[in-house]
mmCIF file of C-alpha atoms in Angstrom:
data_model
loop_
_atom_site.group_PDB
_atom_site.id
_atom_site.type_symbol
_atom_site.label_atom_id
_atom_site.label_comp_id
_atom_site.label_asym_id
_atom_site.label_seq_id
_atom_site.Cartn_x
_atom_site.Cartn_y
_atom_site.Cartn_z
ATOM 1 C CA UNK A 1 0.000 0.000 0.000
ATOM 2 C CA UNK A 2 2.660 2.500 0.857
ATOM 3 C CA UNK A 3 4.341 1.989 -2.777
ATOM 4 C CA UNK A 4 0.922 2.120 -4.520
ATOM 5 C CA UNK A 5 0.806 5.630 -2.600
ATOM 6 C CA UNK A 6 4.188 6.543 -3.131
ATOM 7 C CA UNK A 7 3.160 6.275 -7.297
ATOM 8 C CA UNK A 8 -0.058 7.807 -7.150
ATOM 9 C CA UNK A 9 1.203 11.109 -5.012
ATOM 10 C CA UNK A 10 4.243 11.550 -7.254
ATOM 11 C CA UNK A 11 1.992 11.151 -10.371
ATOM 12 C CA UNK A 12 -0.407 14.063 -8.780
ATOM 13 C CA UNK A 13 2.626 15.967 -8.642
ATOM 14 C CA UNK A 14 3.576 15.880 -11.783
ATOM 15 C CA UNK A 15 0.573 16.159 -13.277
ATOM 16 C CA UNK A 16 -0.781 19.256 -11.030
ATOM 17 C CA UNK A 17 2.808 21.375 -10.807
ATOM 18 C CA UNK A 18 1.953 23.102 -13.591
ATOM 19 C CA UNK A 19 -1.202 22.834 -14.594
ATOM 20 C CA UNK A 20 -3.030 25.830 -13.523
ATOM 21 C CA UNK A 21 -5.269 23.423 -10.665
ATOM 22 C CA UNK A 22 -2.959 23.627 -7.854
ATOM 23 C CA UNK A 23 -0.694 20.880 -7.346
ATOM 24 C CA UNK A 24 -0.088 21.435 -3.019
ATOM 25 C CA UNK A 25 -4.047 21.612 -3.066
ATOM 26 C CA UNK A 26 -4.577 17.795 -5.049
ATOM 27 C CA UNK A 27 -1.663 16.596 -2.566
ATOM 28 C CA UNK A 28 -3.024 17.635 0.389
ATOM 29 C CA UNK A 29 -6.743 15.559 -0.241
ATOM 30 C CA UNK A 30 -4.581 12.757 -1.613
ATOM 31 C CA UNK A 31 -2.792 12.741 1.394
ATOM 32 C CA UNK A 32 -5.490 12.991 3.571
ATOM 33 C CA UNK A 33 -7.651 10.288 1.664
ATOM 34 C CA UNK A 34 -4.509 7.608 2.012
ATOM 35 C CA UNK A 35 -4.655 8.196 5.672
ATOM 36 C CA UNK A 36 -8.174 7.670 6.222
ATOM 37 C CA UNK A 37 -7.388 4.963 4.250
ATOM 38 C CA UNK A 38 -4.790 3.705 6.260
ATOM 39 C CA UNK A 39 -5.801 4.977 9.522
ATOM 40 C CA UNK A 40 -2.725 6.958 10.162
ATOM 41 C CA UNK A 41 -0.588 9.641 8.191
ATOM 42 C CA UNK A 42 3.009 9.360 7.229
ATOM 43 C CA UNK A 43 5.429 10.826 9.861
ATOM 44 C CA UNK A 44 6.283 14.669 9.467
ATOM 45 C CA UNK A 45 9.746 13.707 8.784
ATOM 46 C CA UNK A 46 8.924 11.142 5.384
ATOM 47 C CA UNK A 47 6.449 13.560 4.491
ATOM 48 C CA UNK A 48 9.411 16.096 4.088
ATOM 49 C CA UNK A 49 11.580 13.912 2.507
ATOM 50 C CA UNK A 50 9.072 13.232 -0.065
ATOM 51 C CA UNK A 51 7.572 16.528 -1.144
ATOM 52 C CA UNK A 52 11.574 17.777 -1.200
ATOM 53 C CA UNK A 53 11.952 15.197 -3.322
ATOM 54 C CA UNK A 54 9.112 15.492 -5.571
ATOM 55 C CA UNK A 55 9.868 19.479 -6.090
ATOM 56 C CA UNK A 56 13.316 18.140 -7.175
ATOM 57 C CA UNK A 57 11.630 16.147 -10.034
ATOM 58 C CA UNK A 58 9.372 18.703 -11.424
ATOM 59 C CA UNK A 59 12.447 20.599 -11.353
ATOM 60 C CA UNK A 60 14.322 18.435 -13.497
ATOM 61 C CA UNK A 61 11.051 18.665 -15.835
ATOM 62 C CA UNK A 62 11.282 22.352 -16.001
ATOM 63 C CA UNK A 63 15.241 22.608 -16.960
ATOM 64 C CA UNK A 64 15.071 19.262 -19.371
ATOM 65 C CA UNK A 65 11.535 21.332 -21.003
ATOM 66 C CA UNK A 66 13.855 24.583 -21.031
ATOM 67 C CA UNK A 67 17.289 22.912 -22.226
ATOM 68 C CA UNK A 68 18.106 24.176 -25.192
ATOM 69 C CA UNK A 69 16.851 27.730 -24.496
ATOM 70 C CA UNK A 70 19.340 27.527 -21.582
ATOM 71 C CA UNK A 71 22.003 26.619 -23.935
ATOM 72 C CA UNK A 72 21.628 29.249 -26.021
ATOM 73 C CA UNK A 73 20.863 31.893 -23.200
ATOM 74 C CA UNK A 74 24.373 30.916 -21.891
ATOM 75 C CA UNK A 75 26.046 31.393 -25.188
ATOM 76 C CA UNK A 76 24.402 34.642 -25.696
ATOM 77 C CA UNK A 77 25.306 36.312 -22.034
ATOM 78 C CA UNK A 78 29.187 34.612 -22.855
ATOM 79 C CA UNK A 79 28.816 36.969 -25.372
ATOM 80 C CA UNK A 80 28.590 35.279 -28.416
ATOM 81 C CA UNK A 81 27.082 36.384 -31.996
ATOM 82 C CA UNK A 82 25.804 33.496 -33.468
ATOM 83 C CA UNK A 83 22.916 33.557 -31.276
ATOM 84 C CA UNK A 84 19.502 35.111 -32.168
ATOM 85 C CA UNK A 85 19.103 38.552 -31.374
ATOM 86 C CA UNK A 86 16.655 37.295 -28.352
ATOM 87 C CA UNK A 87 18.902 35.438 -27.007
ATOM 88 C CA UNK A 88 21.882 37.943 -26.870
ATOM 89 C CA UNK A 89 23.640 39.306 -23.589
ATOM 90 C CA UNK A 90 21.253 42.717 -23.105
ATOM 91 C CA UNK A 91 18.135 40.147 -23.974
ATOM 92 C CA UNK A 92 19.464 37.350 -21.377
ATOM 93 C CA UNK A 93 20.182 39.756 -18.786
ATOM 94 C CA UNK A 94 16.735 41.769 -19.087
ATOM 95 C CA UNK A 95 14.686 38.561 -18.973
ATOM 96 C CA UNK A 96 16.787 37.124 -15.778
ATOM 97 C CA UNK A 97 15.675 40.926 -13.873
ATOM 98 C CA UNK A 98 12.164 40.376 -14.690
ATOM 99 C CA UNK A 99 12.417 36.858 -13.040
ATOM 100 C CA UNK A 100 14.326 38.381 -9.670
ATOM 101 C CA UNK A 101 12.048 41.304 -9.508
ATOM 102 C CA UNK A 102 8.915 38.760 -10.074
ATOM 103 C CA UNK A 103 10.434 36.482 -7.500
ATOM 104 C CA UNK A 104 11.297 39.342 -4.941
ATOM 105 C CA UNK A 105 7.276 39.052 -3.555
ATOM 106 C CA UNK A 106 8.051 35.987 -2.351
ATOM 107 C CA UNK A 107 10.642 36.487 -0.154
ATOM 108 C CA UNK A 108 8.152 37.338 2.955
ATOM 109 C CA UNK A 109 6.612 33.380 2.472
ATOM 110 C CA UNK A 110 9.927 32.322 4.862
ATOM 111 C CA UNK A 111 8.132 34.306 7.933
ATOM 112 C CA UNK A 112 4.767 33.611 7.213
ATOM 113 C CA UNK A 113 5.209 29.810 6.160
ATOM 114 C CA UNK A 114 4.746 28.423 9.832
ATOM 115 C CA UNK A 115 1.485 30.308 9.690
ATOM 116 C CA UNK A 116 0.151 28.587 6.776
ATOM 117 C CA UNK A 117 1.188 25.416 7.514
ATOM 118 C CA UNK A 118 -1.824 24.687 9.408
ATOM 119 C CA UNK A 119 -4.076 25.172 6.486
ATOM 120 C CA UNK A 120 -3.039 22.580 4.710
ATOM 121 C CA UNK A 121 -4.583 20.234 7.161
ATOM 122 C CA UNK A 122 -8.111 22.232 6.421
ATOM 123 C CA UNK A 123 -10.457 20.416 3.749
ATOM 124 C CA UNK A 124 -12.452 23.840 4.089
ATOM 125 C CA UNK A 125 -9.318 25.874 3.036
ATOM 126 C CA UNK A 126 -8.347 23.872 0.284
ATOM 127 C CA UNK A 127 -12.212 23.946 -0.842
ATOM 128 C CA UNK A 128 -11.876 27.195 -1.054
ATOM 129 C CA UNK A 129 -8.508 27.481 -2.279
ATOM 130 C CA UNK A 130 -9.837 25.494 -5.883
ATOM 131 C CA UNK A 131 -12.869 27.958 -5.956
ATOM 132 C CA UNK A 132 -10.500 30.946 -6.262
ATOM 133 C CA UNK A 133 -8.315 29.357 -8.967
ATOM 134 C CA UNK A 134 -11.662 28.653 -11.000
ATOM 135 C CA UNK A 135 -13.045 31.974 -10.641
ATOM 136 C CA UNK A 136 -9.514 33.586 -12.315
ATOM 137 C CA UNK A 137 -9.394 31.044 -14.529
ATOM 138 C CA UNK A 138 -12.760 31.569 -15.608
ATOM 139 C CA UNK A 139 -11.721 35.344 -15.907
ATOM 140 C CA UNK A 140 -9.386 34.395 -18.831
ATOM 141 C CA UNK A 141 -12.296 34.176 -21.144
ATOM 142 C CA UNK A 142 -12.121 37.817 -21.040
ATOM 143 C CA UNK A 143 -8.221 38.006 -21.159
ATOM 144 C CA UNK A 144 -7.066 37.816 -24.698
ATOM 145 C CA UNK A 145 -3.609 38.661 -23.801
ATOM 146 C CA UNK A 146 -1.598 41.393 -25.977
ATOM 147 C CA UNK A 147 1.460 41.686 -28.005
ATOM 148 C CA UNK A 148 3.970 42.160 -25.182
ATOM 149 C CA UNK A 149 7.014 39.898 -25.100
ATOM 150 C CA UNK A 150 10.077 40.233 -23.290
ATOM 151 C CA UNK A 151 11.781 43.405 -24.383
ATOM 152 C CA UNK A 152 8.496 45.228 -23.971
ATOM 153 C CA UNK A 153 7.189 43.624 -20.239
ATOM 154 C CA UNK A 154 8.208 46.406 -17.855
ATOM 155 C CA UNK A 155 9.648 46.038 -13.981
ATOM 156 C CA UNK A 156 6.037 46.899 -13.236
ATOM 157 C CA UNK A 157 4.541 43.973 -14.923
ATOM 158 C CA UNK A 158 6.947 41.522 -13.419
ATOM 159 C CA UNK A 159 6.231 43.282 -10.150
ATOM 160 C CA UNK A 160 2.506 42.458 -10.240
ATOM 161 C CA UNK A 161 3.312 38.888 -11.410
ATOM 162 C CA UNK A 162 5.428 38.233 -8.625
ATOM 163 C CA UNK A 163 2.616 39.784 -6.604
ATOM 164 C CA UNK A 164 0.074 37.510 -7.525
ATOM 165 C CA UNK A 165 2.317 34.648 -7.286
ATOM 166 C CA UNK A 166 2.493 34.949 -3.793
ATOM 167 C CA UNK A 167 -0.678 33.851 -3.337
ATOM 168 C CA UNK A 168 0.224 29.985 -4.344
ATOM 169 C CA UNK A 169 1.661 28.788 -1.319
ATOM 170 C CA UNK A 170 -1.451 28.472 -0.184
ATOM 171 C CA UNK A 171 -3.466 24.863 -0.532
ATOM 172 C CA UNK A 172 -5.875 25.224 -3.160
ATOM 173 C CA UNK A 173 -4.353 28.167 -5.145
ATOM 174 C CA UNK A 174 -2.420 27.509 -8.395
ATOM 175 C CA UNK A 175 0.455 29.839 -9.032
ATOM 176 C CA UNK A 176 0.558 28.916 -12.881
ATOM 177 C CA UNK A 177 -3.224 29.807 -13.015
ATOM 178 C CA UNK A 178 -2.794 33.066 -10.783
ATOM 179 C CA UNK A 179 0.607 34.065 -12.761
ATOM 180 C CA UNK A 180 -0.425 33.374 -16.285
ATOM 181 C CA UNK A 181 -3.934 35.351 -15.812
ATOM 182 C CA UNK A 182 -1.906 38.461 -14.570
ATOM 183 C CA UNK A 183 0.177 38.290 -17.301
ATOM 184 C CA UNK A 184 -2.872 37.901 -20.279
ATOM 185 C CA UNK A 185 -4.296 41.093 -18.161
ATOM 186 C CA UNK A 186 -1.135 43.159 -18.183
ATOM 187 C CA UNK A 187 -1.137 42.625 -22.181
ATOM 188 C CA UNK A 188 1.347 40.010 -22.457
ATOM 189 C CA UNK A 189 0.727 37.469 -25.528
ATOM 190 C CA UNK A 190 -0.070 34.192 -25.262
ATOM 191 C CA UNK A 191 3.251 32.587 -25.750
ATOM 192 C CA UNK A 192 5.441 34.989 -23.733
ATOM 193 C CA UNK A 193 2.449 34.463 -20.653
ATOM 194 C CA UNK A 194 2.768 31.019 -20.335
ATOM 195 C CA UNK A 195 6.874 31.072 -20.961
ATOM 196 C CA UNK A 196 7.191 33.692 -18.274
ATOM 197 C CA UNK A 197 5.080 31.259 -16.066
ATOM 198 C CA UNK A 198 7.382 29.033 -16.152
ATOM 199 C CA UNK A 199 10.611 30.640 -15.997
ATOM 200 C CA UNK A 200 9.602 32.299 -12.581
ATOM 201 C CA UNK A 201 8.394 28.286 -11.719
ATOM 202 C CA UNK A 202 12.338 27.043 -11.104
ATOM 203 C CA UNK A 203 13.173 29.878 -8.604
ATOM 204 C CA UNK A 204 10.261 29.135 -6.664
ATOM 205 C CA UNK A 205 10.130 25.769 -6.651
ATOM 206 C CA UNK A 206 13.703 25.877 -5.979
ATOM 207 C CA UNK A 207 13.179 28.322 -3.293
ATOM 208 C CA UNK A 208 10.551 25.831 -1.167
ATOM 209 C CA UNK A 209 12.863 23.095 -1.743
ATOM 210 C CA UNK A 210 15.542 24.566 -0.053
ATOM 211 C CA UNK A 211 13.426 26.201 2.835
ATOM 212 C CA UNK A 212 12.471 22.526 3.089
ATOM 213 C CA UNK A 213 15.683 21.211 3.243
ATOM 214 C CA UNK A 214 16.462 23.059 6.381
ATOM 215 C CA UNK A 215 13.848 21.101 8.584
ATOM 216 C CA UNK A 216 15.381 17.617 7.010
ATOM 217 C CA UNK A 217 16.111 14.561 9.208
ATOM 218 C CA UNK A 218 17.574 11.865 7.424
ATOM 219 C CA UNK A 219 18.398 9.855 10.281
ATOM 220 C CA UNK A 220 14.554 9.064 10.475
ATOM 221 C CA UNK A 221 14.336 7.825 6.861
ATOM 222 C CA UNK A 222 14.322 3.722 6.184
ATOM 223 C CA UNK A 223 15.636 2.116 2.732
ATOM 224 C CA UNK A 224 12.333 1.287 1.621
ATOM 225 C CA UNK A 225 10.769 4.735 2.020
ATOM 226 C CA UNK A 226 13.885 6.075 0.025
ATOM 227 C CA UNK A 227 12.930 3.479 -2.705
ATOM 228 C CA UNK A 228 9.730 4.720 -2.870
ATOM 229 C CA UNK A 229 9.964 8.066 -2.994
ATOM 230 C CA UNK A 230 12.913 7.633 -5.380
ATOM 231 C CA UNK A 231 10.184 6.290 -7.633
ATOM 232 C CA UNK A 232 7.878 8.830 -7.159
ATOM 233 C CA UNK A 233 10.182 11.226 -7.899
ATOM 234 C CA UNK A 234 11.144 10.044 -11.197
ATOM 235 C CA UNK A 235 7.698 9.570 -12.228
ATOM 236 C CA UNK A 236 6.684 13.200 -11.348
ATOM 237 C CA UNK A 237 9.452 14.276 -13.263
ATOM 238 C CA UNK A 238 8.657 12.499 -16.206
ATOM 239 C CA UNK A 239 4.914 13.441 -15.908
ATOM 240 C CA UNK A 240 5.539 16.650 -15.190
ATOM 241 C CA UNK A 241 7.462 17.243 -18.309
ATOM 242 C CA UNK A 242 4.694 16.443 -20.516
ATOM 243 C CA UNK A 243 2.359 18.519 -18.160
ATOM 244 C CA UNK A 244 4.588 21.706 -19.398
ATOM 245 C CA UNK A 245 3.961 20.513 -22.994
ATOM 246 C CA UNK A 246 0.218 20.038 -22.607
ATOM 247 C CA UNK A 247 0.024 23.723 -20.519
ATOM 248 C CA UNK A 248 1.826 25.486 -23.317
ATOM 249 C CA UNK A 249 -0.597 24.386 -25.469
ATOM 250 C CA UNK A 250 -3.573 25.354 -23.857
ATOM 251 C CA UNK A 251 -2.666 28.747 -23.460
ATOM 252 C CA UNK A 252 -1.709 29.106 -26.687
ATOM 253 C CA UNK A 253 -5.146 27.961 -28.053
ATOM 254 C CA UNK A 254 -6.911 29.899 -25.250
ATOM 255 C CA UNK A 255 -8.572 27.251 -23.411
ATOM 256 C CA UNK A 256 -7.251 27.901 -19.497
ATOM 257 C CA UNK A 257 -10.734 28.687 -18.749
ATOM 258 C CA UNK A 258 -11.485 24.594 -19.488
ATOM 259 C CA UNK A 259 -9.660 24.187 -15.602
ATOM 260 C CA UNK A 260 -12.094 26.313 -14.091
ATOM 261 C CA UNK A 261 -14.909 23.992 -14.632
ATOM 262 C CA UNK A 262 -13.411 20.755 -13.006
ATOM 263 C CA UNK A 263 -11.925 22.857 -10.050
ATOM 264 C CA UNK A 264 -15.652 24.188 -9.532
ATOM 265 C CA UNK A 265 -16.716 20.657 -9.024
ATOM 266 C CA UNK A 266 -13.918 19.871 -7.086
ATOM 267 C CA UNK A 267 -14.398 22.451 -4.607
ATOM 268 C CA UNK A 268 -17.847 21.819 -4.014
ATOM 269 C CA UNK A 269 -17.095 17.844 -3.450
ATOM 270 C CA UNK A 270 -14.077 18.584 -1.153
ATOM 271 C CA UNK A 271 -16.611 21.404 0.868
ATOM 272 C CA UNK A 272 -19.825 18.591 0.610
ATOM 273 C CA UNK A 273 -17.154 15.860 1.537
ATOM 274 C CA UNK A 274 -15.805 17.813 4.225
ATOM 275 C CA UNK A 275 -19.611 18.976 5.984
ATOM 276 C CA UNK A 276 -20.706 15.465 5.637
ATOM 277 C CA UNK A 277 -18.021 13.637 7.599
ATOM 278 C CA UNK A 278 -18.046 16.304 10.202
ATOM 279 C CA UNK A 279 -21.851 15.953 10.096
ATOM 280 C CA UNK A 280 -21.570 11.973 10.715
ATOM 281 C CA UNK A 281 -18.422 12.166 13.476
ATOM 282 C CA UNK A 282 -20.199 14.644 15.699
ATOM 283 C CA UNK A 283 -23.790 13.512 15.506
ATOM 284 C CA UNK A 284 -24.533 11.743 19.012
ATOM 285 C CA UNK A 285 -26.111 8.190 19.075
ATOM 286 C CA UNK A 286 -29.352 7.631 19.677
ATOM 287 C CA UNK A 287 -28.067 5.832 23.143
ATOM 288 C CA UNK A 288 -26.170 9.088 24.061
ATOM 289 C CA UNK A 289 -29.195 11.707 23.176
ATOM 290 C CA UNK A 290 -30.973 9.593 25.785
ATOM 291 C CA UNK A 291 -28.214 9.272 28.160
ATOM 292 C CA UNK A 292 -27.616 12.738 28.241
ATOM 293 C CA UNK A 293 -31.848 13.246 28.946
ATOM 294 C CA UNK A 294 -31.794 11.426 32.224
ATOM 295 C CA UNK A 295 -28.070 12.741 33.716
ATOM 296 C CA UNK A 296 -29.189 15.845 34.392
ATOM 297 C CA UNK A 297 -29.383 17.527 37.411
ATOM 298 C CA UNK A 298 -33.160 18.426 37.333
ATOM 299 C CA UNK A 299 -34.056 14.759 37.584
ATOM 300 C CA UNK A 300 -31.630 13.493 40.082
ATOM 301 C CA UNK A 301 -30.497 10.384 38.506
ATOM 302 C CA UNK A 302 -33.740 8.980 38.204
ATOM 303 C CA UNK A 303 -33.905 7.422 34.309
ATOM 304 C CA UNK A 304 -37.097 7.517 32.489
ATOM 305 C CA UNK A 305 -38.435 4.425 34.251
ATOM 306 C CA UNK A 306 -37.663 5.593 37.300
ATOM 307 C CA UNK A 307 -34.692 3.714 37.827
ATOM 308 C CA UNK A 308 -31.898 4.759 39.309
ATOM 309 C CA UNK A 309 -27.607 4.610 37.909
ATOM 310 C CA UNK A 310 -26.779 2.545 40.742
ATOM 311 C CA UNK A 311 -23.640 4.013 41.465
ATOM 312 C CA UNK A 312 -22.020 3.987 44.288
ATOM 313 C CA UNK A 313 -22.463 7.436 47.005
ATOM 314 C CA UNK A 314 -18.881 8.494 47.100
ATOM 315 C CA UNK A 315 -17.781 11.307 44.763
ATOM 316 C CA UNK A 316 -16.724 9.828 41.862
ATOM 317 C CA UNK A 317 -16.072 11.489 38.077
ATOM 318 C CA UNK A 318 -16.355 9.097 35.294
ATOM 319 C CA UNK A 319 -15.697 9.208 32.083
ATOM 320 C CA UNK A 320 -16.167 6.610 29.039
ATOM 321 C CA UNK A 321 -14.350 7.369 25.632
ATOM 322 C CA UNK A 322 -13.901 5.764 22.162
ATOM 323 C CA UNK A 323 -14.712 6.552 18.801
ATOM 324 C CA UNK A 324 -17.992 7.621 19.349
ATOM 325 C CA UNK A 325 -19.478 10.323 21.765
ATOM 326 C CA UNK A 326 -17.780 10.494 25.575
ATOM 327 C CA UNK A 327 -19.613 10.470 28.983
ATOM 328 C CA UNK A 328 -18.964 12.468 31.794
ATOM 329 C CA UNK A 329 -20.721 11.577 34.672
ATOM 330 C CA UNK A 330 -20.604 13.226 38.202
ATOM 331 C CA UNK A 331 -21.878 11.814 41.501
ATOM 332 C CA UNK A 332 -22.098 13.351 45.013
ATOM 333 C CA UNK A 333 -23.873 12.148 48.126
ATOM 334 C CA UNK A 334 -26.301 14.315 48.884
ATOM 335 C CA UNK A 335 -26.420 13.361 52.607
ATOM 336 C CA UNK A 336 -25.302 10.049 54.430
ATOM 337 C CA UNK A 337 -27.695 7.329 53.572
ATOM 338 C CA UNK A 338 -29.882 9.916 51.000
ATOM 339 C CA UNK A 339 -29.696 9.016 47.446
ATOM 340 C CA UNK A 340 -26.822 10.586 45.209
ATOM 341 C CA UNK A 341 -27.340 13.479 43.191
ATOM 342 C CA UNK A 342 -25.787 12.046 39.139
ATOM 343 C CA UNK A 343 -25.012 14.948 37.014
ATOM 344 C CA UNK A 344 -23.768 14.349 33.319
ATOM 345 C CA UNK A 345 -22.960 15.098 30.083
ATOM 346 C CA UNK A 346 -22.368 13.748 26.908
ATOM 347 C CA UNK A 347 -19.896 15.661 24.894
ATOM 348 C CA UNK A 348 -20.731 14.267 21.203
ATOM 349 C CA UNK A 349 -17.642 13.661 18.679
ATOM 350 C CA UNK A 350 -14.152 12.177 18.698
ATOM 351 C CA UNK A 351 -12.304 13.214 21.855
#
């Protein structure tokens, strides 16, 4: 089971890094599924092994995708003249400010990353996370983009990138969907949207991996679980490369808006999902909705035949727990010899 897991999380993560439908969103209610599944979660420590690992593969996807461009962008800045005029030193260096001024928004995400950490393990947030990637995806079917490519995107427009790429560390929010959108508003074309996307991708990725890295304890790691998640990482990288092919080509023909539908659904059957299990794990049993009607104080103890707890007329707090709802129960001699007085209360839900 934990291989079959191992597969299907890396294949989410290729397939969801860059697809504009949130990748840390579809991992977090895989995650949680598996461990309803399983009845436990991995330990905090494999679970940071793994998604450093994973971010290394889509990575990898992202330079292999972006290989010969790099090439060529390294020839150019070496200050060669064979290259094509996009791809000379003034070009390469203009391009590689846009990305450090785009990237400069997330800088503050190192403070605030302990505070978002706790969303992740929130159905609701993630719910809501998908409905704001399909409303601005849905938005794109007014964006038509422009004719601005590199040499005419201004500091400004990488500025308000960056800006709304902060928004994707949080579960539920894609930071291709939020990033590309900007960039159709601010006029960019198609092509140049999607490329810049992408570019500005690596730092970030590469950012979380090593803020990531920091927290690392290998000494917790087995063989097996490094076998697995070598696996996984592979296949996200592999997936993930032909998830950069298929996004290029949807932006191109203008079809990002197709995303918004299945993350509408999505979010309502994480939300429905969410209120119905909550729903079913706090409603009290029949048994306790009675118990609770006959240990109250106004009737003394005395059940609804008149009988009586039987216990015994010392003090005594009690308390039964499980799975289900949990008893408290409270008894106090009223006088020597004089029936006690039972108090209680059922406290419906998983302690």
């Amino acid at each position: 089971m934990e291989w079959i897991e191992s597969l299907v999380l890396g294949l989410v993560q290729g397939l969801t890094e860059f697809l504009p439908v949130s990748s840390d969103g579809h991992l977090t209610i895989t995650q949680m599924a598996f461990a309803k599944w399983n009845g436990h979660g991995r330990p905090a420590a494999e679970n940071l092994f793994f998604d450093v690992m994973l971010h290394l593969g889509t990575l990898t996807a992202i330079l292999v995708h972006y290989r010969a461009v790099a090439r060529t962008g390294v020839r150019g800045l070496l200050g060669s003249t064979e290259v094509p005029p996009p791809y000379r030193r003034n070009a390469v260096i203009r391009v590689g400010t846009l990305m450090v001024v785009a990237t400069l928004p997330l800088l503050p995400y190192a403070y605030f990353k302990r505070y978002l950490l706790s969303t992740f393990e929130s159905p609701t947030a993630v719910g809501f996370g998908f409905l704001t990637t399909a409303t601005v995806l849905l938005l794109t079917l007014r964006l038509r983009g422009g004719e601005k490519g590199p040499s005419q995107m201004t500091w400004l427009d990488a500025l308000l990138i960056g800006i709304a790429q902060t928004f994707a560390p949080l579960p539920g929010v894609s930071r291709s969907g939020l990033t590309v959108a900007m960039a159709l508003g601010l006029g960019m074309s198609r092509a140049w949207s999607v490329g810049f996307s992408l570019l500005i991708a690596f730092p970030a990725i590469l950012g979380a991996t090593v803020m990531e890295l920091k927290d690392f304890d290998q000494a917790t790691i087995t063989a097996d679980r490094v076998a697995q998640t070598i696996a996984a990482t592979i296949l996200s990288g592999l997936i993930g490369y032909v998830a950069i092919i298929w996004l290029v080509k949807i932006v191109r023909a203008g079809r990002l808006w197709y995303f918004s539908v299945y993350l509408f659904v999505l979010a309502i059957a994480v939300l429905a999902t969410n209120v119905l299990s909550k729903g079913t794990s706090d409603a009290p049993s029949a048994q306790a909705i009675e118990r609770a009607s006959w240990l109250g104080p106004a009737r003394s103890g005395i059940g609804p035949g008149g009988e009586r707890p039987g216990w015994p007329l010392d003090r005594r707090l009690t308390a039964s727990a499980g799975p289900g709802p949990m008893d408290l129960g409270l008894t106090v001699p009223v006088a020597p010899g004089a029936t006690n007085l039972a108090m209680g209360r059922t406290l419906a839900g998983n302690p």
